[in-house]
Amino acid sequence: MFGKYEKTGDISYSLGAFPTVELIKRRPQDIERIALSSDLRMTDELERILAPVRGVTAVDDKAIARVAKKGNVYMAGAFRKRFAEFGACSHVALVHPSDEGNLGTIMRTMLGFGIKNLAVIGEGSADAYNPKTVRASMGAIFSLDICVYPDWQAYAAAHKERRLMFMLDGRSVTLGSVRAEEPYALVFGNEGAGLPPELAEEGTPVIIRHSRDIDSLNLPQAVAIGLYETTKHIFSGDTYHE
């Protein structure tokens, strides 16, 4: 069950205690196997967490070694990938993201701001279920609905939400001047190239103002600011709710 990860396969792996615990809590029905290191210190709390999946859990150092390149992994999970189409809702759309670490960080940030739907657009994009992505998400991936589209046309045909296109364009307005009426899509481009200029016609081009001391914000930073600005009414003052 634990072997070389295949992007086109049905199985992925959670590496580390934190993401694996999130897997157990959020997606127990998708678990194939849980492997524990012989060096793992068992606690009453961990025993309680593992109780529902004891039938597929075993101490197996060799299994962990096959999927983990670093030596500090004490727990790993093998699970079935899940992709889910989602209807009209507020979500983040990433066009040709290229870095699995960034993708996982964005997933965690999305969950922190209560946005639980992610569209990944474009052939050759970073793999949403690569173990690097899963680990960088700190298990947030197990609380999200993720849909992958081969190109912009396929995504645009499925989603008609108001789009905020994060890009530098002659028509761009500042993010703070736009009221994001739900449902909306926050659309970001590739880490290096950004969004193609022709996509400016597909929504409202917006920019995040920053000093001229830097060329640009990195992708996870831009997504975090976009999420903060569009959800701050939920988390501010007396209107905050879990």
mmCIF file of C-alpha atoms in Angstrom:
data_model
loop_
_atom_site.group_PDB
_atom_site.id
_atom_site.type_symbol
_atom_site.label_atom_id
_atom_site.label_comp_id
_atom_site.label_asym_id
_atom_site.label_seq_id
_atom_site.Cartn_x
_atom_site.Cartn_y
_atom_site.Cartn_z
ATOM 1 C CA MET A 1 0.000 0.000 0.000
ATOM 2 C CA PHE A 2 2.862 2.399 0.797
ATOM 3 C CA GLY A 3 4.937 2.863 -2.326
ATOM 4 C CA LYS A 4 6.170 5.433 -4.811
ATOM 5 C CA TYR A 5 3.661 8.251 -5.192
ATOM 6 C CA GLU A 6 2.010 8.501 -8.621
ATOM 7 C CA LYS A 7 0.294 11.700 -9.696
ATOM 8 C CA THR A 8 -2.073 9.749 -11.939
ATOM 9 C CA GLY A 9 -2.797 7.145 -9.258
ATOM 10 C CA ASP A 10 -5.693 7.009 -6.818
ATOM 11 C CA ILE A 11 -3.625 6.933 -3.603
ATOM 12 C CA SER A 12 -1.674 9.623 -1.792
ATOM 13 C CA TYR A 13 0.066 9.886 1.567
ATOM 14 C CA SER A 14 -0.062 12.114 4.610
ATOM 15 C CA LEU A 15 3.409 12.440 6.116
ATOM 16 C CA GLY A 16 3.686 13.441 9.738
ATOM 17 C CA ALA A 17 1.493 13.283 12.808
ATOM 18 C CA PHE A 18 -0.428 16.527 12.334
ATOM 19 C CA PRO A 19 -1.708 15.989 8.757
ATOM 20 C CA THR A 20 -2.350 12.300 9.462
ATOM 21 C CA VAL A 21 -4.442 13.131 12.521
ATOM 22 C CA GLU A 22 -6.435 15.573 10.383
ATOM 23 C CA LEU A 23 -6.920 12.801 7.827
ATOM 24 C CA ILE A 24 -8.283 10.509 10.533
ATOM 25 C CA LYS A 25 -10.623 13.193 11.848
ATOM 26 C CA ARG A 26 -11.873 14.556 8.517
ATOM 27 C CA ARG A 27 -11.681 11.730 5.969
ATOM 28 C CA PRO A 28 -11.632 8.390 7.811
ATOM 29 C CA GLN A 29 -13.696 6.757 5.048
ATOM 30 C CA ASP A 30 -10.882 7.363 2.546
ATOM 31 C CA ILE A 31 -8.112 5.794 4.628
ATOM 32 C CA GLU A 32 -6.434 2.660 3.325
ATOM 33 C CA ARG A 33 -3.678 2.304 5.903
ATOM 34 C CA ILE A 34 -2.047 4.125 8.834
ATOM 35 C CA ALA A 35 1.620 3.385 9.560
ATOM 36 C CA LEU A 36 3.233 4.273 12.886
ATOM 37 C CA SER A 37 6.938 4.579 13.635
ATOM 38 C CA SER A 38 8.343 2.343 16.348
ATOM 39 C CA ASP A 39 9.798 5.567 17.826
ATOM 40 C CA LEU A 40 6.366 7.182 18.193
ATOM 41 C CA ARG A 41 5.483 7.950 21.801
ATOM 42 C CA MET A 42 1.912 6.802 22.315
ATOM 43 C CA THR A 43 -0.333 8.942 24.533
ATOM 44 C CA ASP A 44 -3.888 8.533 25.765
ATOM 45 C CA GLU A 45 -4.992 11.276 23.374
ATOM 46 C CA LEU A 46 -3.340 9.578 20.414
ATOM 47 C CA GLU A 47 -4.882 6.247 21.404
ATOM 48 C CA ARG A 48 -8.280 7.922 21.372
ATOM 49 C CA ILE A 49 -7.675 9.446 17.929
ATOM 50 C CA LEU A 50 -6.484 6.144 16.474
ATOM 51 C CA ALA A 51 -9.311 4.087 17.959
ATOM 52 C CA PRO A 52 -11.677 4.417 14.933
ATOM 53 C CA VAL A 53 -8.936 3.266 12.513
ATOM 54 C CA ARG A 54 -7.196 0.628 14.630
ATOM 55 C CA GLY A 55 -8.179 -2.037 12.118
ATOM 56 C CA VAL A 56 -5.976 -0.458 9.434
ATOM 57 C CA THR A 57 -3.199 0.801 11.745
ATOM 58 C CA ALA A 58 0.135 -0.914 12.376
ATOM 59 C CA VAL A 59 3.677 -0.120 13.460
ATOM 60 C CA ASP A 60 5.559 -0.240 10.172
ATOM 61 C CA ASP A 61 8.884 1.583 9.885
ATOM 62 C CA LYS A 62 9.577 0.183 6.427
ATOM 63 C CA ALA A 63 6.292 1.545 5.039
ATOM 64 C CA ILE A 64 7.093 5.015 6.338
ATOM 65 C CA ALA A 65 10.614 4.846 4.920
ATOM 66 C CA ARG A 66 9.232 4.030 1.470
ATOM 67 C CA VAL A 67 7.176 7.237 1.267
ATOM 68 C CA ALA A 68 9.035 9.683 3.528
ATOM 69 C CA LYS A 69 12.376 11.116 2.435
ATOM 70 C CA LYS A 70 13.051 12.715 5.810
ATOM 71 C CA GLY A 71 13.742 10.726 8.956
ATOM 72 C CA ASN A 72 11.465 12.640 11.327
ATOM 73 C CA VAL A 73 8.154 11.144 10.173
ATOM 74 C CA TYR A 74 6.501 9.186 12.976
ATOM 75 C CA MET A 75 3.089 8.652 11.397
ATOM 76 C CA ALA A 76 1.872 8.321 7.810
ATOM 77 C CA GLY A 77 -1.446 7.622 6.170
ATOM 78 C CA ALA A 78 -2.307 6.096 2.799
ATOM 79 C CA PHE A 79 -5.613 7.445 1.543
ATOM 80 C CA ARG A 80 -7.758 7.656 -1.570
ATOM 81 C CA LYS A 81 -7.720 10.955 -3.426
ATOM 82 C CA ARG A 82 -11.014 12.768 -3.682
ATOM 83 C CA PHE A 83 -11.997 15.460 -6.177
ATOM 84 C CA ALA A 84 -15.389 17.139 -5.941
ATOM 85 C CA GLU A 85 -17.173 19.498 -8.277
ATOM 86 C CA PHE A 86 -18.833 22.333 -6.425
ATOM 87 C CA GLY A 87 -21.627 24.602 -7.516
ATOM 88 C CA ALA A 88 -21.942 28.363 -7.259
ATOM 89 C CA CYS A 89 -20.036 29.440 -4.155
ATOM 90 C CA SER A 90 -17.225 31.702 -3.058
ATOM 91 C CA HIS A 91 -13.932 30.016 -3.857
ATOM 92 C CA VAL A 92 -10.284 30.427 -4.827
ATOM 93 C CA ALA A 93 -9.213 29.629 -8.396
ATOM 94 C CA LEU A 94 -5.529 29.099 -9.208
ATOM 95 C CA VAL A 95 -4.437 29.191 -12.848
ATOM 96 C CA HIS A 96 -1.328 27.074 -13.489
ATOM 97 C CA PRO A 97 0.120 27.108 -9.964
ATOM 98 C CA SER A 98 3.532 25.494 -10.135
ATOM 99 C CA ASP A 99 4.712 24.842 -6.583
ATOM 100 C CA GLU A 100 3.257 22.130 -4.320
ATOM 101 C CA GLY A 101 4.485 23.875 -1.173
ATOM 102 C CA ASN A 102 2.719 27.081 -2.144
ATOM 103 C CA LEU A 103 -0.418 25.149 -3.016
ATOM 104 C CA GLY A 104 -0.501 23.481 0.399
ATOM 105 C CA THR A 105 0.097 26.793 2.175
ATOM 106 C CA ILE A 106 -2.790 28.338 0.235
ATOM 107 C CA MET A 107 -5.076 25.468 1.265
ATOM 108 C CA ARG A 108 -4.291 26.080 4.921
ATOM 109 C CA THR A 109 -4.890 29.821 4.536
ATOM 110 C CA MET A 110 -8.201 29.213 2.768
ATOM 111 C CA LEU A 111 -9.440 27.051 5.620
ATOM 112 C CA GLY A 112 -8.350 29.706 8.097
ATOM 113 C CA PHE A 113 -10.615 32.233 6.392
ATOM 114 C CA GLY A 114 -13.529 29.844 5.920
ATOM 115 C CA ILE A 115 -13.255 29.382 2.145
ATOM 116 C CA LYS A 116 -13.442 25.643 1.513
ATOM 117 C CA ASN A 117 -13.630 25.325 -2.269
ATOM 118 C CA LEU A 118 -10.588 25.355 -4.543
ATOM 119 C CA ALA A 119 -10.341 25.211 -8.338
ATOM 120 C CA VAL A 120 -6.968 24.292 -9.854
ATOM 121 C CA ILE A 121 -6.883 25.233 -13.535
ATOM 122 C CA GLY A 122 -4.541 24.086 -16.285
ATOM 123 C CA GLU A 123 -2.748 20.944 -17.392
ATOM 124 C CA GLY A 124 0.623 20.591 -15.694
ATOM 125 C CA SER A 125 -0.389 22.555 -12.598
ATOM 126 C CA ALA A 126 1.016 21.674 -9.199
ATOM 127 C CA ASP A 127 -0.465 18.424 -7.925
ATOM 128 C CA ALA A 128 -3.128 19.027 -5.287
ATOM 129 C CA TYR A 129 -2.537 15.585 -3.764
ATOM 130 C CA ASN A 130 1.234 15.365 -3.942
ATOM 131 C CA PRO A 131 2.437 14.403 -0.429
ATOM 132 C CA LYS A 132 4.377 17.695 -0.383
ATOM 133 C CA THR A 133 1.103 19.571 -0.868
ATOM 134 C CA VAL A 134 -0.665 17.500 1.774
ATOM 135 C CA ARG A 135 2.081 18.146 4.303
ATOM 136 C CA ALA A 136 2.335 21.873 3.536
ATOM 137 C CA SER A 137 -1.432 22.170 4.013
ATOM 138 C CA MET A 138 -1.038 20.776 7.553
ATOM 139 C CA GLY A 139 -4.054 18.588 6.836
ATOM 140 C CA ALA A 140 -6.280 21.460 5.663
ATOM 141 C CA ILE A 141 -6.701 19.624 2.347
ATOM 142 C CA PHE A 142 -8.993 17.135 4.092
ATOM 143 C CA SER A 143 -11.512 19.899 4.826
ATOM 144 C CA LEU A 144 -11.636 21.295 1.281
ATOM 145 C CA ASP A 145 -13.508 20.442 -1.896
ATOM 146 C CA ILE A 146 -11.013 20.505 -4.770
ATOM 147 C CA CYS A 147 -11.847 20.445 -8.455
ATOM 148 C CA VAL A 148 -9.284 20.332 -11.263
ATOM 149 C CA TYR A 149 -10.001 21.787 -14.706
ATOM 150 C CA PRO A 150 -7.871 21.181 -17.812
ATOM 151 C CA ASP A 151 -8.100 24.801 -18.990
ATOM 152 C CA TRP A 152 -9.776 28.156 -18.409
ATOM 153 C CA GLN A 153 -12.615 27.395 -20.811
ATOM 154 C CA ALA A 154 -13.672 24.333 -18.828
ATOM 155 C CA TYR A 155 -13.550 26.274 -15.566
ATOM 156 C CA ALA A 156 -15.434 29.285 -16.958
ATOM 157 C CA ALA A 157 -18.164 27.024 -18.327
ATOM 158 C CA ALA A 158 -18.726 25.588 -14.849
ATOM 159 C CA HIS A 159 -18.474 28.795 -12.806
ATOM 160 C CA LYS A 160 -20.261 32.083 -13.405
ATOM 161 C CA GLU A 161 -19.529 33.690 -10.046
ATOM 162 C CA ARG A 162 -18.292 37.265 -9.973
ATOM 163 C CA ARG A 163 -14.550 37.043 -10.501
ATOM 164 C CA LEU A 164 -11.849 39.196 -8.964
ATOM 165 C CA MET A 165 -8.830 38.754 -11.222
ATOM 166 C CA PHE A 166 -5.622 39.485 -9.317
ATOM 167 C CA MET A 167 -3.458 41.028 -12.029
ATOM 168 C CA LEU A 168 -1.821 44.226 -13.186
ATOM 169 C CA ASP A 169 -3.919 45.681 -16.001
ATOM 170 C CA GLY A 170 -4.740 49.165 -17.224
ATOM 171 C CA ARG A 171 -8.239 48.732 -15.811
ATOM 172 C CA SER A 172 -7.182 47.293 -12.462
ATOM 173 C CA VAL A 173 -8.721 48.745 -9.315
ATOM 174 C CA THR A 174 -7.408 48.366 -5.789
ATOM 175 C CA LEU A 175 -8.649 45.358 -3.861
ATOM 176 C CA GLY A 176 -9.883 47.548 -1.021
ATOM 177 C CA SER A 177 -12.180 49.504 -3.342
ATOM 178 C CA VAL A 178 -14.106 46.415 -4.460
ATOM 179 C CA ARG A 179 -17.027 44.949 -2.570
ATOM 180 C CA ALA A 180 -16.970 41.187 -2.999
ATOM 181 C CA GLU A 181 -20.593 40.145 -3.199
ATOM 182 C CA GLU A 182 -21.094 36.433 -2.658
ATOM 183 C CA PRO A 183 -20.676 34.156 -4.405
ATOM 184 C CA TYR A 184 -17.344 35.305 -5.802
ATOM 185 C CA ALA A 185 -14.150 33.785 -7.149
ATOM 186 C CA LEU A 186 -10.685 35.033 -6.236
ATOM 187 C CA VAL A 187 -8.573 34.191 -9.288
ATOM 188 C CA PHE A 188 -4.775 34.096 -9.160
ATOM 189 C CA GLY A 189 -2.152 33.219 -11.737
ATOM 190 C CA ASN A 190 1.116 31.348 -11.842
ATOM 191 C CA GLU A 191 3.868 32.250 -9.358
ATOM 192 C CA GLY A 192 6.108 33.634 -12.100
ATOM 193 C CA ALA A 193 3.896 34.754 -14.959
ATOM 194 C CA GLY A 194 0.695 35.717 -13.161
ATOM 195 C CA LEU A 195 -2.589 35.685 -15.062
ATOM 196 C CA PRO A 196 -2.517 35.937 -18.867
ATOM 197 C CA PRO A 197 -3.469 39.463 -20.026
ATOM 198 C CA GLU A 198 -6.468 38.187 -21.989
ATOM 199 C CA LEU A 199 -8.155 37.013 -18.794
ATOM 200 C CA ALA A 200 -8.684 40.622 -17.711
ATOM 201 C CA GLU A 201 -11.928 40.471 -19.695
ATOM 202 C CA GLU A 202 -13.150 37.563 -17.587
ATOM 203 C CA GLY A 203 -13.798 39.559 -14.416
ATOM 204 C CA THR A 204 -12.750 42.638 -12.467
ATOM 205 C CA PRO A 205 -8.953 43.103 -12.507
ATOM 206 C CA VAL A 206 -7.716 44.014 -9.033
ATOM 207 C CA ILE A 207 -4.332 44.837 -7.539
ATOM 208 C CA ILE A 208 -2.913 44.776 -4.027
ATOM 209 C CA ARG A 209 -1.037 47.987 -3.304
ATOM 210 C CA HIS A 210 2.454 47.617 -1.859
ATOM 211 C CA SER A 211 5.683 49.613 -1.741
ATOM 212 C CA ARG A 212 8.028 49.871 -4.693
ATOM 213 C CA ASP A 213 10.764 48.282 -2.621
ATOM 214 C CA ILE A 214 9.609 44.883 -3.899
ATOM 215 C CA ASP A 215 8.546 43.761 -7.355
ATOM 216 C CA SER A 216 5.571 41.733 -6.186
ATOM 217 C CA LEU A 217 4.086 39.657 -3.410
ATOM 218 C CA ASN A 218 4.487 35.924 -3.635
ATOM 219 C CA LEU A 219 1.421 33.853 -4.442
ATOM 220 C CA PRO A 220 0.551 32.621 -0.922
ATOM 221 C CA GLN A 221 0.881 36.178 0.407
ATOM 222 C CA ALA A 222 -1.399 37.564 -2.298
ATOM 223 C CA VAL A 223 -4.006 34.876 -1.677
ATOM 224 C CA ALA A 224 -3.874 35.512 2.067
ATOM 225 C CA ILE A 225 -4.453 39.242 1.597
ATOM 226 C CA GLY A 226 -7.249 38.599 -0.893
ATOM 227 C CA LEU A 227 -8.956 36.232 1.532
ATOM 228 C CA TYR A 228 -8.536 38.618 4.437
ATOM 229 C CA GLU A 229 -10.026 41.562 2.564
ATOM 230 C CA THR A 230 -13.029 39.620 1.294
ATOM 231 C CA THR A 231 -13.852 37.872 4.581
ATOM 232 C CA LYS A 232 -12.895 40.444 7.229
ATOM 233 C CA HIS A 233 -16.548 41.387 7.777
ATOM 234 C CA ILE A 234 -17.088 37.841 9.053
ATOM 235 C CA PHE A 235 -14.216 37.827 11.514
ATOM 236 C CA SER A 236 -14.333 41.394 12.834
ATOM 237 C CA GLY A 237 -15.787 42.642 16.092
ATOM 238 C CA ASP A 238 -19.092 41.276 17.307
ATOM 239 C CA THR A 239 -19.854 39.650 13.956
ATOM 240 C CA TYR A 240 -17.115 37.029 14.425
ATOM 241 C CA HIS A 241 -18.376 33.464 14.476
ATOM 242 C CA GLU A 242 -16.798 29.997 14.379
#
